[in-house]
JSON list of C-alpha atoms in Angstrom, two decimals:
[
{"chain": "T", "resi": 1, "resn": "GLN", "atom": "CA", "xyz": [-4.84, -28.75, 15.60]},
{"chain": "T", "resi": 2, "resn": "VAL", "atom": "CA", "xyz": [-3.87, -26.85, 12.40]},
{"chain": "T", "resi": 3, "resn": "GLN", "atom": "CA", "xyz": [-0.61, -25.25, 12.44]},
{"chain": "T", "resi": 4, "resn": "LEU", "atom": "CA", "xyz": [-0.26, -22.69, 9.79]},
{"chain": "T", "resi": 5, "resn": "VAL", "atom": "CA", "xyz": [3.57, -21.24, 9.24]},
{"chain": "T", "resi": 6, "resn": "GLU", "atom": "CA", "xyz": [4.05, -18.12, 7.14]},
{"chain": "T", "resi": 7, "resn": "SER", "atom": "CA", "xyz": [7.50, -17.21, 5.38]},
{"chain": "T", "resi": 8, "resn": "GLY", "atom": "CA", "xyz": [8.87, -14.83, 2.91]},
{"chain": "T", "resi": 9, "resn": "GLY", "atom": "CA", "xyz": [8.97, -11.47, 4.35]},
{"chain": "T", "resi": 10, "resn": "GLY", "atom": "CA", "xyz": [11.71, -9.04, 4.26]},
{"chain": "T", "resi": 11, "resn": "LEU", "atom": "CA", "xyz": [12.84, -5.97, 3.96]},
{"chain": "T", "resi": 12, "resn": "VAL", "atom": "CA", "xyz": [12.17, -3.89, 0.21]},
{"chain": "T", "resi": 13, "resn": "GLN", "atom": "CA", "xyz": [12.53, -0.99, -1.62]},
{"chain": "T", "resi": 14, "resn": "ALA", "atom": "CA", "xyz": [9.89, 0.75, -2.56]},
{"chain": "T", "resi": 15, "resn": "GLY", "atom": "CA", "xyz": [8.76, -0.70, -5.86]},
{"chain": "T", "resi": 16, "resn": "GLY", "atom": "CA", "xyz": [9.78, -4.07, -4.92]},
{"chain": "T", "resi": 17, "resn": "SER", "atom": "CA", "xyz": [8.51, -7.27, -4.64]},
{"chain": "T", "resi": 18, "resn": "LEU", "atom": "CA", "xyz": [8.10, -10.25, -2.26]},
{"chain": "T", "resi": 19, "resn": "SER", "atom": "CA", "xyz": [6.33, -13.35, -1.54]},
{"chain": "T", "resi": 20, "resn": "LEU", "atom": "CA", "xyz": [4.74, -14.60, 1.52]},
{"chain": "T", "resi": 21, "resn": "SER", "atom": "CA", "xyz": [3.99, -18.42, 1.85]},
{"chain": "T", "resi": 22, "resn": "CYS", "atom": "CA", "xyz": [1.43, -19.72, 4.43]},
{"chain": "T", "resi": 23, "resn": "ALA", "atom": "CA", "xyz": [1.75, -23.81, 4.89]},
{"chain": "T", "resi": 24, "resn": "ALA", "atom": "CA", "xyz": [-0.61, -25.58, 6.94]},
{"chain": "T", "resi": 25, "resn": "SER", "atom": "CA", "xyz": [-0.07, -28.85, 8.34]},
{"chain": "T", "resi": 26, "resn": "GLU", "atom": "CA", "xyz": [-3.27, -30.11, 8.24]},
{"chain": "T", "resi": 27, "resn": "ARG", "atom": "CA", "xyz": [-4.79, -32.19, 5.60]},
{"chain": "T", "resi": 28, "resn": "ALA", "atom": "CA", "xyz": [-8.13, -30.98, 5.66]},
{"chain": "T", "resi": 29, "resn": "PHE", "atom": "CA", "xyz": [-6.88, -27.66, 3.88]},
{"chain": "T", "resi": 30, "resn": "SER", "atom": "CA", "xyz": [-8.29, -28.07, 1.11]},
{"chain": "T", "resi": 31, "resn": "ARG", "atom": "CA", "xyz": [-11.83, -27.46, 3.24]},
{"chain": "T", "resi": 32, "resn": "PHE", "atom": "CA", "xyz": [-10.40, -24.39, 4.53]},
{"chain": "T", "resi": 33, "resn": "ALA", "atom": "CA", "xyz": [-10.97, -20.22, 3.51]},
{"chain": "T", "resi": 34, "resn": "MET", "atom": "CA", "xyz": [-7.64, -18.91, 3.79]},
{"chain": "T", "resi": 35, "resn": "GLY", "atom": "CA", "xyz": [-6.76, -14.94, 4.78]},
{"chain": "T", "resi": 36, "resn": "TRP", "atom": "CA", "xyz": [-4.04, -12.76, 4.94]},
{"chain": "T", "resi": 37, "resn": "PHE", "atom": "CA", "xyz": [-3.83, -9.76, 7.44]},
{"chain": "T", "resi": 38, "resn": "ARG", "atom": "CA", "xyz": [-1.58, -7.49, 8.41]},
{"chain": "T", "resi": 39, "resn": "GLN", "atom": "CA", "xyz": [-0.66, -5.52, 11.21]},
{"chain": "T", "resi": 40, "resn": "PRO", "atom": "CA", "xyz": [1.08, -2.34, 11.53]},
{"chain": "T", "resi": 41, "resn": "PRO", "atom": "CA", "xyz": [2.55, -0.31, 14.29]},
{"chain": "T", "resi": 42, "resn": "GLY", "atom": "CA", "xyz": [0.31, 0.86, 16.14]},
{"chain": "T", "resi": 43, "resn": "LYS", "atom": "CA", "xyz": [-2.72, 0.33, 14.35]},
{"chain": "T", "resi": 44, "resn": "GLU", "atom": "CA", "xyz": [-5.30, -3.24, 14.37]},
{"chain": "T", "resi": 45, "resn": "ARG", "atom": "CA", "xyz": [-5.38, -5.52, 12.49]},
{"chain": "T", "resi": 46, "resn": "GLU", "atom": "CA", "xyz": [-6.32, -6.14, 8.94]},
{"chain": "T", "resi": 47, "resn": "ILE", "atom": "CA", "xyz": [-7.53, -7.73, 5.97]},
{"chain": "T", "resi": 48, "resn": "VAL", "atom": "CA", "xyz": [-4.89, -7.39, 3.24]},
{"chain": "T", "resi": 49, "resn": "ALA", "atom": "CA", "xyz": [-6.54, -10.71, 0.51]},
{"chain": "T", "resi": 50, "resn": "ALA", "atom": "CA", "xyz": [-8.46, -13.68, 1.35]},
{"chain": "T", "resi": 51, "resn": "ILE", "atom": "CA", "xyz": [-9.77, -17.02, -0.88]},
{"chain": "T", "resi": 52, "resn": "ASN", "atom": "CA", "xyz": [-12.12, -19.38, -0.40]},
{"chain": "T", "resi": 53, "resn": "TRP", "atom": "CA", "xyz": [-11.56, -23.61, -0.65]},
{"chain": "T", "resi": 54, "resn": "SER", "atom": "CA", "xyz": [-11.48, -23.61, -4.16]},
{"chain": "T", "resi": 55, "resn": "GLY", "atom": "CA", "xyz": [-9.76, -21.31, -5.13]},
{"chain": "T", "resi": 56, "resn": "ASP", "atom": "CA", "xyz": [-12.43, -19.95, -7.71]},
{"chain": "T", "resi": 57, "resn": "THR", "atom": "CA", "xyz": [-12.97, -16.97, -5.05]},
{"chain": "T", "resi": 58, "resn": "THR", "atom": "CA", "xyz": [-11.23, -13.88, -3.96]},
{"chain": "T", "resi": 59, "resn": "TYR", "atom": "CA", "xyz": [-11.35, -10.40, -1.98]},
{"chain": "T", "resi": 60, "resn": "TYR", "atom": "CA", "xyz": [-9.00, -7.93, -2.15]},
{"chain": "T", "resi": 61, "resn": "THR", "atom": "CA", "xyz": [-8.98, -4.59, 0.29]},
{"chain": "T", "resi": 62, "resn": "ASP", "atom": "CA", "xyz": [-8.57, -1.80, -1.61]},
{"chain": "T", "resi": 63, "resn": "SER", "atom": "CA", "xyz": [-5.44, -0.66, -1.31]},
{"chain": "T", "resi": 64, "resn": "VAL", "atom": "CA", "xyz": [-4.08, -3.66, -2.93]},
{"chain": "T", "resi": 65, "resn": "LYS", "atom": "CA", "xyz": [-5.96, -4.17, -5.63]},
{"chain": "T", "resi": 66, "resn": "GLY", "atom": "CA", "xyz": [-4.28, -4.46, -8.81]},
{"chain": "T", "resi": 67, "resn": "ARG", "atom": "CA", "xyz": [-0.77, -5.28, -6.75]},
{"chain": "T", "resi": 68, "resn": "PHE", "atom": "CA", "xyz": [-1.26, -8.30, -4.74]},
{"chain": "T", "resi": 69, "resn": "THR", "atom": "CA", "xyz": [-2.06, -11.45, -6.01]},
{"chain": "T", "resi": 70, "resn": "ILE", "atom": "CA", "xyz": [-3.54, -14.72, -3.25]},
{"chain": "T", "resi": 71, "resn": "SER", "atom": "CA", "xyz": [-3.37, -17.87, -4.61]},
{"chain": "T", "resi": 72, "resn": "ARG", "atom": "CA", "xyz": [-3.72, -21.75, -2.62]},
{"chain": "T", "resi": 73, "resn": "ASP", "atom": "CA", "xyz": [-2.15, -25.03, -3.88]},
{"chain": "T", "resi": 74, "resn": "GLY", "atom": "CA", "xyz": [-3.66, -27.97, -2.45]},
{"chain": "T", "resi": 75, "resn": "ALA", "atom": "CA", "xyz": [-1.32, -30.09, -3.31]},
{"chain": "T", "resi": 76, "resn": "LYS", "atom": "CA", "xyz": [1.20, -28.21, -0.80]},
{"chain": "T", "resi": 77, "resn": "ASN", "atom": "CA", "xyz": [-1.72, -26.92, 1.24]},
{"chain": "T", "resi": 78, "resn": "THR", "atom": "CA", "xyz": [0.01, -23.70, 0.85]},
{"chain": "T", "resi": 79, "resn": "VAL", "atom": "CA", "xyz": [-1.30, -20.66, 0.34]},
{"chain": "T", "resi": 80, "resn": "TYR", "atom": "CA", "xyz": [1.03, -17.36, -0.96]},
{"chain": "T", "resi": 81, "resn": "LEU", "atom": "CA", "xyz": [0.21, -13.53, -1.60]},
{"chain": "T", "resi": 82, "resn": "GLN", "atom": "CA", "xyz": [2.22, -11.68, -3.79]},
{"chain": "T", "resi": 83, "resn": "MET", "atom": "CA", "xyz": [3.22, -8.67, -3.24]},
{"chain": "T", "resi": 84, "resn": "ASN", "atom": "CA", "xyz": [4.69, -5.87, -6.58]},
{"chain": "T", "resi": 85, "resn": "SER", "atom": "CA", "xyz": [4.75, -2.10, -6.58]},
{"chain": "T", "resi": 86, "resn": "LEU", "atom": "CA", "xyz": [5.35, -2.58, -2.59]},
{"chain": "T", "resi": 87, "resn": "LYS", "atom": "CA", "xyz": [4.77, 0.93, -1.00]},
{"chain": "T", "resi": 88, "resn": "PRO", "atom": "CA", "xyz": [6.00, 1.95, 2.08]},
{"chain": "T", "resi": 89, "resn": "GLU", "atom": "CA", "xyz": [2.07, 2.02, 3.86]},
{"chain": "T", "resi": 90, "resn": "ASP", "atom": "CA", "xyz": [2.20, -1.83, 2.73]},
{"chain": "T", "resi": 91, "resn": "THR", "atom": "CA", "xyz": [5.30, -1.93, 6.05]},
{"chain": "T", "resi": 92, "resn": "ALA", "atom": "CA", "xyz": [3.19, -4.11, 8.35]},
{"chain": "T", "resi": 93, "resn": "VAL", "atom": "CA", "xyz": [3.88, -7.93, 10.46]},
{"chain": "T", "resi": 94, "resn": "TYR", "atom": "CA", "xyz": [1.96, -10.45, 7.81]},
{"chain": "T", "resi": 95, "resn": "TYR", "atom": "CA", "xyz": [-0.17, -13.48, 8.90]},
{"chain": "T", "resi": 96, "resn": "CYS", "atom": "CA", "xyz": [-2.14, -15.96, 7.43]},
{"chain": "T", "resi": 97, "resn": "ALA", "atom": "CA", "xyz": [-5.29, -17.35, 9.14]},
{"chain": "T", "resi": 98, "resn": "SER", "atom": "CA", "xyz": [-8.20, -20.38, 7.60]},
{"chain": "T", "resi": 99, "resn": "THR", "atom": "CA", "xyz": [-11.54, -20.90, 8.96]},
{"chain": "T", "resi": 100, "resn": "SER", "atom": "CA", "xyz": [-13.20, -24.06, 8.37]},
{"chain": "T", "resi": 101, "resn": "SER", "atom": "CA", "xyz": [-16.66, -22.18, 8.56]},
{"chain": "T", "resi": 102, "resn": "TYR", "atom": "CA", "xyz": [-16.63, -20.59, 4.99]},
{"chain": "T", "resi": 103, "resn": "ARG", "atom": "CA", "xyz": [-16.46, -23.45, 2.25]},
{"chain": "T", "resi": 104, "resn": "GLY", "atom": "CA", "xyz": [-17.99, -21.02, -0.80]},
{"chain": "T", "resi": 105, "resn": "GLY", "atom": "CA", "xyz": [-16.97, -17.57, 0.64]},
{"chain": "T", "resi": 106, "resn": "VAL", "atom": "CA", "xyz": [-13.89, -15.26, 1.89]},
{"chain": "T", "resi": 107, "resn": "PHE", "atom": "CA", "xyz": [-14.11, -13.80, 5.15]},
{"chain": "T", "resi": 108, "resn": "THR", "atom": "CA", "xyz": [-12.45, -10.60, 6.14]},
{"chain": "T", "resi": 109, "resn": "SER", "atom": "CA", "xyz": [-12.55, -10.91, 9.45]},
{"chain": "T", "resi": 110, "resn": "PRO", "atom": "CA", "xyz": [-10.09, -11.32, 12.20]},
{"chain": "T", "resi": 111, "resn": "ALA", "atom": "CA", "xyz": [-13.10, -12.74, 14.39]},
{"chain": "T", "resi": 112, "resn": "SER", "atom": "CA", "xyz": [-13.73, -14.73, 11.58]},
{"chain": "T", "resi": 113, "resn": "ALA", "atom": "CA", "xyz": [-10.07, -17.37, 11.43]},
{"chain": "T", "resi": 114, "resn": "ASP", "atom": "CA", "xyz": [-10.28, -20.77, 13.63]},
{"chain": "T", "resi": 115, "resn": "HIS", "atom": "CA", "xyz": [-6.23, -20.23, 12.71]},
{"chain": "T", "resi": 116, "resn": "TRP", "atom": "CA", "xyz": [-3.68, -18.09, 12.55]},
{"chain": "T", "resi": 117, "resn": "GLY", "atom": "CA", "xyz": [0.15, -18.04, 12.05]},
{"chain": "T", "resi": 118, "resn": "GLN", "atom": "CA", "xyz": [3.06, -16.46, 13.78]},
{"chain": "T", "resi": 119, "resn": "GLY", "atom": "CA", "xyz": [3.65, -13.61, 11.40]},
{"chain": "T", "resi": 120, "resn": "THR", "atom": "CA", "xyz": [6.86, -12.62, 9.27]},
{"chain": "T", "resi": 121, "resn": "GLN", "atom": "CA", "xyz": [7.89, -9.05, 9.27]},
{"chain": "T", "resi": 122, "resn": "VAL", "atom": "CA", "xyz": [8.31, -7.03, 5.75]},
{"chain": "T", "resi": 123, "resn": "THR", "atom": "CA", "xyz": [9.31, -3.59, 5.55]},
{"chain": "T", "resi": 124, "resn": "VAL", "atom": "CA", "xyz": [9.00, -1.79, 2.79]},
{"chain": "T", "resi": 125, "resn": "SER", "atom": "CA", "xyz": [11.37, 1.28, 2.60]},
{"chain": "T", "resi": 126, "resn": "SER", "atom": "CA", "xyz": [11.10, 4.64, 0.92]}
]
């Protein structure tokens, strides 16, 4: 059973930065496509950024392009989300997710995820 553990959330003022990490328990991490999703209060879960198994293909939702960066470290079985220039509308619970079904590409639908982390709260104050 793959376990994903997020860390790095918190409270930050608008314009600030946060870095999220997601550590995977599975050595097969290198074969997983990974994604960061978020769920704002009262809204559905949505894709933020995704990365394929090799790290050479990434995806960003339009609202975070140029501000967020997704990356992965195979040696540490960890995927990261660097968030800069944060806005109040970025406030949400952030989840990392994995799938073994998209080795070459990225996945952007929550329905495609095989495993989820527990989530970490990101709050951006104005």
